[in-house]
PDB file of C-alpha atoms in Angstrom:
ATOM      1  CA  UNK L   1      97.291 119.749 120.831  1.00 94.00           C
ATOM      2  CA  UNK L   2      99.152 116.916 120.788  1.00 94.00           C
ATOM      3  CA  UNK L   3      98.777 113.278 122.185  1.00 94.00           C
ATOM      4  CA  UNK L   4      98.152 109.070 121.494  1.00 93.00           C
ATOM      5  CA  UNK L   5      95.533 108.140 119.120  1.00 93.00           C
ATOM      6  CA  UNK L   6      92.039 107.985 121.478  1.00 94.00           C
ATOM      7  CA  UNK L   7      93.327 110.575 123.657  1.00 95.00           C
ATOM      8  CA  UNK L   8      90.317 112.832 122.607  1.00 94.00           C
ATOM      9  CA  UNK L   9      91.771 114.982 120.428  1.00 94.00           C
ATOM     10  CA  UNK L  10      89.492 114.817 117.834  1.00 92.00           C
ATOM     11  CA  UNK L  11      86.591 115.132 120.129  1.00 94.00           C
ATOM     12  CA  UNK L  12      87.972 118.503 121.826  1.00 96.00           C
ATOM     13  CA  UNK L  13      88.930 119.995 118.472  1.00 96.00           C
ATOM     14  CA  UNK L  14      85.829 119.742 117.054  1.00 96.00           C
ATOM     15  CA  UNK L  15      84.110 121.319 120.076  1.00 97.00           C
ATOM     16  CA  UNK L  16      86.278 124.504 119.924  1.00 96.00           C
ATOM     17  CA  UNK L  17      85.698 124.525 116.367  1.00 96.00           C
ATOM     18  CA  UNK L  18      82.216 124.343 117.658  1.00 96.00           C
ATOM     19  CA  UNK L  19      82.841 127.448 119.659  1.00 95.00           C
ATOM     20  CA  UNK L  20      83.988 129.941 116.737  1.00 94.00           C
ATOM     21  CA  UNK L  21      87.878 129.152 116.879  1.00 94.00           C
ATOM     22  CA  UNK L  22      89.716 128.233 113.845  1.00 94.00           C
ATOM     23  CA  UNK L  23      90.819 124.799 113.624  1.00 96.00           C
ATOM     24  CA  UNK L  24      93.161 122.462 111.837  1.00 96.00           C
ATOM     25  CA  UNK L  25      93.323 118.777 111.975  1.00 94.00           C
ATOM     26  CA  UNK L  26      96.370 117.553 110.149  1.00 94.00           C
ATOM     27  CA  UNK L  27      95.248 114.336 109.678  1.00 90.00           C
ATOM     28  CA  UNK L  28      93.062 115.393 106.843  1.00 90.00           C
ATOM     29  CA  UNK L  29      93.507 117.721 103.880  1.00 94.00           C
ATOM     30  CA  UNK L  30      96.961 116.675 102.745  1.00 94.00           C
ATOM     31  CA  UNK L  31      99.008 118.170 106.026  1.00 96.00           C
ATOM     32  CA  UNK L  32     101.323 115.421 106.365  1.00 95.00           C
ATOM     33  CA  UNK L  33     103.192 114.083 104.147  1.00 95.00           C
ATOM     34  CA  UNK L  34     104.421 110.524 102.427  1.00 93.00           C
ATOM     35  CA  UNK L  35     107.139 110.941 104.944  1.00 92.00           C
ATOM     36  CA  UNK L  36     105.045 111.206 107.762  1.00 90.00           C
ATOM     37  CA  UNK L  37     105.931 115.065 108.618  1.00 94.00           C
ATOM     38  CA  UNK L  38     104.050 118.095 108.502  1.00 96.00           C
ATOM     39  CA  UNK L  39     104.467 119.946 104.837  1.00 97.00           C
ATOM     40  CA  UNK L  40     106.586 122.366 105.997  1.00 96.00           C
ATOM     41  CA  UNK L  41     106.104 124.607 103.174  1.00 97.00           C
ATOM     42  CA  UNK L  42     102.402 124.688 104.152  1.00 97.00           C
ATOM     43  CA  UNK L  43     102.289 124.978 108.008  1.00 97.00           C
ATOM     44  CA  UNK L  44     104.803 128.054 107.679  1.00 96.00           C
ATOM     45  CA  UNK L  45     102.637 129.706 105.599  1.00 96.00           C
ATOM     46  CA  UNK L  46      99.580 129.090 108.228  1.00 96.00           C
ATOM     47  CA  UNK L  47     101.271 129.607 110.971  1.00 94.00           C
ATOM     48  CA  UNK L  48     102.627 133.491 109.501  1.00 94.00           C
ATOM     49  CA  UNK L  49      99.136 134.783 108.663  1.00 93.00           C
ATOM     50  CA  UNK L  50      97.024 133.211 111.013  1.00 89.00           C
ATOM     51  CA  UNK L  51      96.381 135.551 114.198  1.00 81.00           C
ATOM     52  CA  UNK L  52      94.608 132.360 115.837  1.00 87.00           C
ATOM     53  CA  UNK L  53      94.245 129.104 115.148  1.00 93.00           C
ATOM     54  CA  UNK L  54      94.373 125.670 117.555  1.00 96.00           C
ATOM     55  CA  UNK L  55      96.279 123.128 114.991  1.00 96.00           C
ATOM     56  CA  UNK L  56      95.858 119.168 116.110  1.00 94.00           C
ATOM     57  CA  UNK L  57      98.643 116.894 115.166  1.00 91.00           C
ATOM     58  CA  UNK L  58     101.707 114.154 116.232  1.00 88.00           C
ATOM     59  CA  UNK L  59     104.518 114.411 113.931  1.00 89.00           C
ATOM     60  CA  UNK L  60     108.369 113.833 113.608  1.00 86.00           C
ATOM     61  CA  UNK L  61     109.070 117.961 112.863  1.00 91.00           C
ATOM     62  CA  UNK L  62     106.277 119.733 114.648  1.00 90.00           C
ATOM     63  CA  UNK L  63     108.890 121.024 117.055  1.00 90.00           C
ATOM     64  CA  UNK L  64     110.840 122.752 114.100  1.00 92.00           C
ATOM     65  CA  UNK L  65     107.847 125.026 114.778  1.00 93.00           C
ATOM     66  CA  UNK L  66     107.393 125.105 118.707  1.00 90.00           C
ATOM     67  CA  UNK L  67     109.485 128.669 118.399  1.00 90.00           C
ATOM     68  CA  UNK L  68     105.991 130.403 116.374  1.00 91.00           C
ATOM     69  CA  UNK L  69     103.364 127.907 118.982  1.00 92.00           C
ATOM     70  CA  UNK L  70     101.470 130.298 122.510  1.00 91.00           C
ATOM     71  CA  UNK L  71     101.315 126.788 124.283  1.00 94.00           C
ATOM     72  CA  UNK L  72     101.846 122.971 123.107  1.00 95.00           C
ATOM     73  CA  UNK L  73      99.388 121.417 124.773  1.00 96.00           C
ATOM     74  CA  UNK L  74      99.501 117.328 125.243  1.00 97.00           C
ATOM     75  CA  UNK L  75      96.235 115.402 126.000  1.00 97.00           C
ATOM     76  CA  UNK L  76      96.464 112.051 127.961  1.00 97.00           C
ATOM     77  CA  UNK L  77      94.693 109.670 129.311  1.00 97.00           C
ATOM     78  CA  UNK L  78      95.766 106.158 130.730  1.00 97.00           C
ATOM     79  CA  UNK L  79      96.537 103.440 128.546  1.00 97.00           C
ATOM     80  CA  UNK L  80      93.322 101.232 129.522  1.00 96.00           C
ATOM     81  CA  UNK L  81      91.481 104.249 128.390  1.00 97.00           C
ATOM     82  CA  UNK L  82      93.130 104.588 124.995  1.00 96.00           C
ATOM     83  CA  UNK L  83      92.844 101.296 123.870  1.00 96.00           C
ATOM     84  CA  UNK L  84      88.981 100.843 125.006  1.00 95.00           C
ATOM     85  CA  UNK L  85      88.099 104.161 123.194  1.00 95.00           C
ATOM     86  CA  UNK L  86      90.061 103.185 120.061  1.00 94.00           C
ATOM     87  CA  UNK L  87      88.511  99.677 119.802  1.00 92.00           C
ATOM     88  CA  UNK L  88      85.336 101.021 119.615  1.00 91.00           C
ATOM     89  CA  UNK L  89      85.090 104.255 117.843  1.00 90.00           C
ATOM     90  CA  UNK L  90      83.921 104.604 114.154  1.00 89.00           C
ATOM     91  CA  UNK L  91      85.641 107.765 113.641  1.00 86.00           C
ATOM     92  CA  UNK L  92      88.996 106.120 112.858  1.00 87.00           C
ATOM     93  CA  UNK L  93      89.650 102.724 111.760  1.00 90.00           C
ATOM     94  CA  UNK L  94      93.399 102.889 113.663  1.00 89.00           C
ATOM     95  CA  UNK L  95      93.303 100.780 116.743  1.00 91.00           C
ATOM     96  CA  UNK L  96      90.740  98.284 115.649  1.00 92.00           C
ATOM     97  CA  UNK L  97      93.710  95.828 115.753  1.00 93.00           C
ATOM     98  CA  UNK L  98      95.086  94.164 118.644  1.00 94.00           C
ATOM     99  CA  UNK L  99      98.569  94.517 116.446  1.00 95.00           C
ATOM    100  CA  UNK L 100      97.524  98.486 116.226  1.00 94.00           C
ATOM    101  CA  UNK L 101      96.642  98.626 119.712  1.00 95.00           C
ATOM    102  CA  UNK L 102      99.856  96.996 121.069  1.00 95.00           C
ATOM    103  CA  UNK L 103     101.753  99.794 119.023  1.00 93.00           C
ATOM    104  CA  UNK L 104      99.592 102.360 120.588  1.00 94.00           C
ATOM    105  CA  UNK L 105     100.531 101.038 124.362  1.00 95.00           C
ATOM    106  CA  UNK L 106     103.913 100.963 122.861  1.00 94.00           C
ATOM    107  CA  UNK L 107     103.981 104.531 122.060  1.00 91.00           C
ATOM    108  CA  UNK L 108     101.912 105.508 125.566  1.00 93.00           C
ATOM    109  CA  UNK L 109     105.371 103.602 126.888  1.00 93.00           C
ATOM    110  CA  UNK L 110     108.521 105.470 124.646  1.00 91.00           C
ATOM    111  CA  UNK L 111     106.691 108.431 122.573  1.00 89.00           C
ATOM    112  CA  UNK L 112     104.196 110.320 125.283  1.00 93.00           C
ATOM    113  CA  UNK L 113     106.908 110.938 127.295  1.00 92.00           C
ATOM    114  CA  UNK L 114     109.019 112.661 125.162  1.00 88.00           C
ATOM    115  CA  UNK L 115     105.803 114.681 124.235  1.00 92.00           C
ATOM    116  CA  UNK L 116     105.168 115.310 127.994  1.00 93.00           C
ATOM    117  CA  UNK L 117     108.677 117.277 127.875  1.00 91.00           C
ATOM    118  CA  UNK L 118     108.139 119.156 125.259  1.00 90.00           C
ATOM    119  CA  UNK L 119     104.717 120.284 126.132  1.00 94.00           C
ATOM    120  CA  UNK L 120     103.929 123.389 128.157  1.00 94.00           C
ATOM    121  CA  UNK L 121     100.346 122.279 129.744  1.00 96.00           C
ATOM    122  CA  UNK L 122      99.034 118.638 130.011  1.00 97.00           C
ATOM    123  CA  UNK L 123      95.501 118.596 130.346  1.00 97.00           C
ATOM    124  CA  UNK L 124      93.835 114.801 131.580  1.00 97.00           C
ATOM    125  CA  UNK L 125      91.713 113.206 128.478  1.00 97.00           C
ATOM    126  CA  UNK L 126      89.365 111.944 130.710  1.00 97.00           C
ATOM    127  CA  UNK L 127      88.253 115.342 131.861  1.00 97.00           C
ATOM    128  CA  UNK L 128      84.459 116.326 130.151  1.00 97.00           C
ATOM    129  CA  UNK L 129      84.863 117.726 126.948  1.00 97.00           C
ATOM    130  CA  UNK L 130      83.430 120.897 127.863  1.00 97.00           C
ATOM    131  CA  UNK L 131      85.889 121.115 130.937  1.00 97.00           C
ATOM    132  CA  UNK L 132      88.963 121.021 128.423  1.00 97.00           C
ATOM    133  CA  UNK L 133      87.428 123.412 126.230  1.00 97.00           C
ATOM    134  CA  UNK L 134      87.048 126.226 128.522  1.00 97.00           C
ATOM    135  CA  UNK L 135      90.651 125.663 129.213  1.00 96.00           C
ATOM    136  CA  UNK L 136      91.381 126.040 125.451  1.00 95.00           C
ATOM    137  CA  UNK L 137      89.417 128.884 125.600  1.00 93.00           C
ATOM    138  CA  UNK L 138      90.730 130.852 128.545  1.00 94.00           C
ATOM    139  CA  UNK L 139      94.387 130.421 126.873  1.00 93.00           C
ATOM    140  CA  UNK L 140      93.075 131.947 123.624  1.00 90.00           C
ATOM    141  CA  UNK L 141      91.620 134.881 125.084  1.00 86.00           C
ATOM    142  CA  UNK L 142      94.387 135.690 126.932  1.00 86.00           C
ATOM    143  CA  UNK L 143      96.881 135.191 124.103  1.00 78.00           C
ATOM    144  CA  UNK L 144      94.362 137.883 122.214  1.00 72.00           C
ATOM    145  CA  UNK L 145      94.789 140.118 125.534  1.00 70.00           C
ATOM    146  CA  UNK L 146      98.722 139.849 124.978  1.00 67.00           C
ATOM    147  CA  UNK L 147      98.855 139.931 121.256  1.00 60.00           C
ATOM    148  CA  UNK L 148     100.586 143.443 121.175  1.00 53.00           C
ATOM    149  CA  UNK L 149     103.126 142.558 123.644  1.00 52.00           C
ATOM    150  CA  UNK L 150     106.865 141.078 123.099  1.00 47.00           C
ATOM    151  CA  UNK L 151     107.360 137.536 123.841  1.00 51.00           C
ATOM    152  CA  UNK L 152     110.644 136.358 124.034  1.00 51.00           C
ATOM    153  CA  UNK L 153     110.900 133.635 121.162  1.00 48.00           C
ATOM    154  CA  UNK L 154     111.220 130.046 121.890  1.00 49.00           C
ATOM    155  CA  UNK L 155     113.830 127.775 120.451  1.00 52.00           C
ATOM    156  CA  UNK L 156     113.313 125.133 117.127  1.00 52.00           C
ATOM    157  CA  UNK L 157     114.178 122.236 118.232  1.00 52.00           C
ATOM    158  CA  UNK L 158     113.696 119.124 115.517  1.00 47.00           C
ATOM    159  CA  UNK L 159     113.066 115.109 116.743  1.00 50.00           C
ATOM    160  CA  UNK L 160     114.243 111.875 115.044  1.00 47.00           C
ATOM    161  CA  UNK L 161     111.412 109.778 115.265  1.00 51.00           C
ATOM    162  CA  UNK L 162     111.285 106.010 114.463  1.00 49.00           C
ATOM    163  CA  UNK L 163     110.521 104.305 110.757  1.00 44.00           C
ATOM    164  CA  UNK L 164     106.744 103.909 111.191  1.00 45.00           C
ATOM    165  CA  UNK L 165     104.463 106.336 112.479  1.00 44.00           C
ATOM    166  CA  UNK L 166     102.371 107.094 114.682  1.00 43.00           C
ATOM    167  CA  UNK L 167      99.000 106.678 112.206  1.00 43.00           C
ATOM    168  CA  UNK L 168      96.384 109.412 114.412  1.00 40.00           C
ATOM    169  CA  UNK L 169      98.729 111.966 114.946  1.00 42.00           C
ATOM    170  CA  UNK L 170      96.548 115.103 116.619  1.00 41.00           C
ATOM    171  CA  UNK L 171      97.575 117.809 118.484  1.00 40.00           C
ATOM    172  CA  UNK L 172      96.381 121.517 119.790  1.00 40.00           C
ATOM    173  CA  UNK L 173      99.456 123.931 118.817  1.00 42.00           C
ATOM    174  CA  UNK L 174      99.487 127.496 119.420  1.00 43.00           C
ATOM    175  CA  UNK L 175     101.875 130.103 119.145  1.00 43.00           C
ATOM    176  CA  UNK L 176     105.498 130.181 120.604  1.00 42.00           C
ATOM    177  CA  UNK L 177     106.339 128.042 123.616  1.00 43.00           C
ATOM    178  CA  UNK L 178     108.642 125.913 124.654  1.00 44.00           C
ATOM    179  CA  UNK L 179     110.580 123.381 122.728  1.00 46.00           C
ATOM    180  CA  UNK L 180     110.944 119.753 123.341  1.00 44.00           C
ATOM    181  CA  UNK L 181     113.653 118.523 124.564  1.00 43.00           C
ATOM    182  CA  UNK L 182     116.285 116.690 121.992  1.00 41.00           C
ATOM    183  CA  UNK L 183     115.579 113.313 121.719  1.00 39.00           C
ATOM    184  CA  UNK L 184     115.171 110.171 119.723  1.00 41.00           C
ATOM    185  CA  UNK L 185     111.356 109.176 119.325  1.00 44.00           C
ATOM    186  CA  UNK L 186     109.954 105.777 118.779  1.00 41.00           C
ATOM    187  CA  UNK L 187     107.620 104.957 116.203  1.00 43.00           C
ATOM    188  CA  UNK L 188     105.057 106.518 114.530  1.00 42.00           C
ATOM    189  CA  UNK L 189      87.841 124.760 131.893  1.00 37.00           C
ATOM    190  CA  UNK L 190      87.094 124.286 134.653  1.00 37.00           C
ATOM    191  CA  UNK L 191      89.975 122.402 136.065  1.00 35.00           C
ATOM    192  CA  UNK L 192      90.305 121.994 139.696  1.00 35.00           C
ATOM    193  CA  UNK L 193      94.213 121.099 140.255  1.00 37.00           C
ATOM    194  CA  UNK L 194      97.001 122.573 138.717  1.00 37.00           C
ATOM    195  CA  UNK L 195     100.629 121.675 139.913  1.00 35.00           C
ATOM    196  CA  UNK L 196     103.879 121.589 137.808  1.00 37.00           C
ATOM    197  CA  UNK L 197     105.144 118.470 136.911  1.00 40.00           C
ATOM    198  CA  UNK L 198     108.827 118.485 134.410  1.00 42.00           C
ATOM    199  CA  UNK L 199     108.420 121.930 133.332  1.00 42.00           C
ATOM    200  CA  UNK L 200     104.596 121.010 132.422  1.00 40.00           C
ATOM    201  CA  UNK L 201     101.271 122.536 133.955  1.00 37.00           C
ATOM    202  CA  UNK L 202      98.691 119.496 134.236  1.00 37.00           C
ATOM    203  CA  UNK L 203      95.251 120.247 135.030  1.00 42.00           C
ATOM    204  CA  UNK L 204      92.745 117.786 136.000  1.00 42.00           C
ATOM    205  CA  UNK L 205      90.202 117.163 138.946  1.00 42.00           C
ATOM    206  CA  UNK L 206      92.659 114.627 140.198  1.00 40.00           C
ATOM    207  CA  UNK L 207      95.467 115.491 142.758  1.00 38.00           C
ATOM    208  CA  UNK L 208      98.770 114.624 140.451  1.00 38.00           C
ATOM    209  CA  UNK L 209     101.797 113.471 142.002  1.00 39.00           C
ATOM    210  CA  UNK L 210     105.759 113.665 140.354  1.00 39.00           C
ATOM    211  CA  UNK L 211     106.829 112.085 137.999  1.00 39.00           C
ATOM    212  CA  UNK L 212     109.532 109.147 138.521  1.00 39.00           C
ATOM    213  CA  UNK L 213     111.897 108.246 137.297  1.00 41.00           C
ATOM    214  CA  UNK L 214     111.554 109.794 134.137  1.00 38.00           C
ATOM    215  CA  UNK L 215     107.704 108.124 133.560  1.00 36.00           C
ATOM    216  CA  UNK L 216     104.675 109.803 133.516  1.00 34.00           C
TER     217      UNK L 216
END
């Protein structure tokens, strides 16, 4: 699971964590780097002897490992939303500047779009969290249902990202899916619509429209 800082990531992780899944937020326990990058030493490791496990972060090479994800899912929410959650949560000190939350509507501007591409289901943060955990859920069991059968692998695709970083990287990663498309990044269930939208599935209770002109 991927997405902007006060997109709910947190929230939803620790829910199917909650639930029995194995979880792992890379913000914590030394996952990323100096650098700003997943250890890549590390997350190889995880991701070849782990059966199941939903993995939450936003960093410059998680697509080097979109080939070994089931689905990259990105959580979003509008802008307003972000920066009203993020200036008054206690969970994460990021955002409690309007400096920090100017970079964060930045990002919702040049980075979550690029995400958007690379993900293969967008699910709306504003949703209940128990609404975007069953559709965690759902895509678990039927990746457990599937387990013995061939999947054609999905390509590694690596991103430049910008000089800083994006400071509460989180996002729900499974197991092979589809890449993100090449590009140049800036700076660090019970869901009642579906439609396809770039290549994306988003799910919400909200009838979604096209994207244009290249925005979300």
């Amino acid at each position: 699971m991927t997405g902007m800082s006060g997109a709910g990531k947190s929230t939803l992780l620790d829910e199917l964590s909650r639930r029995g899944h194995r979880t792992v937020d890379t913000d914590h326990d030394g996952w990323v780097t100096d650098a700003g990058t997943w250890d890549e030493h590390r997350m190889a490791h995880l991701l070849a002897t782990a059966t199941d496990v939903v993995i939450s972060g936003t960093v410059e090479n998680q697509g080097l490992f979109y080939d070994r994800f089931e689905h990259v899912i990105l959580l979003s929410a509008p802008v307003d939303v972000l920066l009203a959650r993020v200036a008054t949560r206690t969970t994460n000190p990021y955002g409690s500047t309007p400096a920090e939350r100017a970079e964060i509507a930045e990002y919702v501007r040049t980075v979550e779009p690029l995400l958007r591409r690379g993900a293969t289901l967008v699910l709306d943060g504003r949703r209940p969290r128990d609404e975007l955990a069953d559709v965690v859920d759902a895509l678990l069991t039927a990746s457990q249902r599937t387990a013995g059968s061939r999947r054609e692998p999905l390509r590694r695709r690596s991103v430049a990202w910008p000089a800083r970083r994006h400071r509460a990287r989180k996002a729900v990663l499974g197991k092979k899916n589809e890449p993100p498309a090449k590009a140049a990044l800036p700076p660090r269930g019970k869901t009642e619509r579906a439609t396809r939208e770039g290549g994306s599935t988003i799910l919400g209770n909200r009838k979604s429209h096209p994207r244009r002109g290249g925005s979300s």
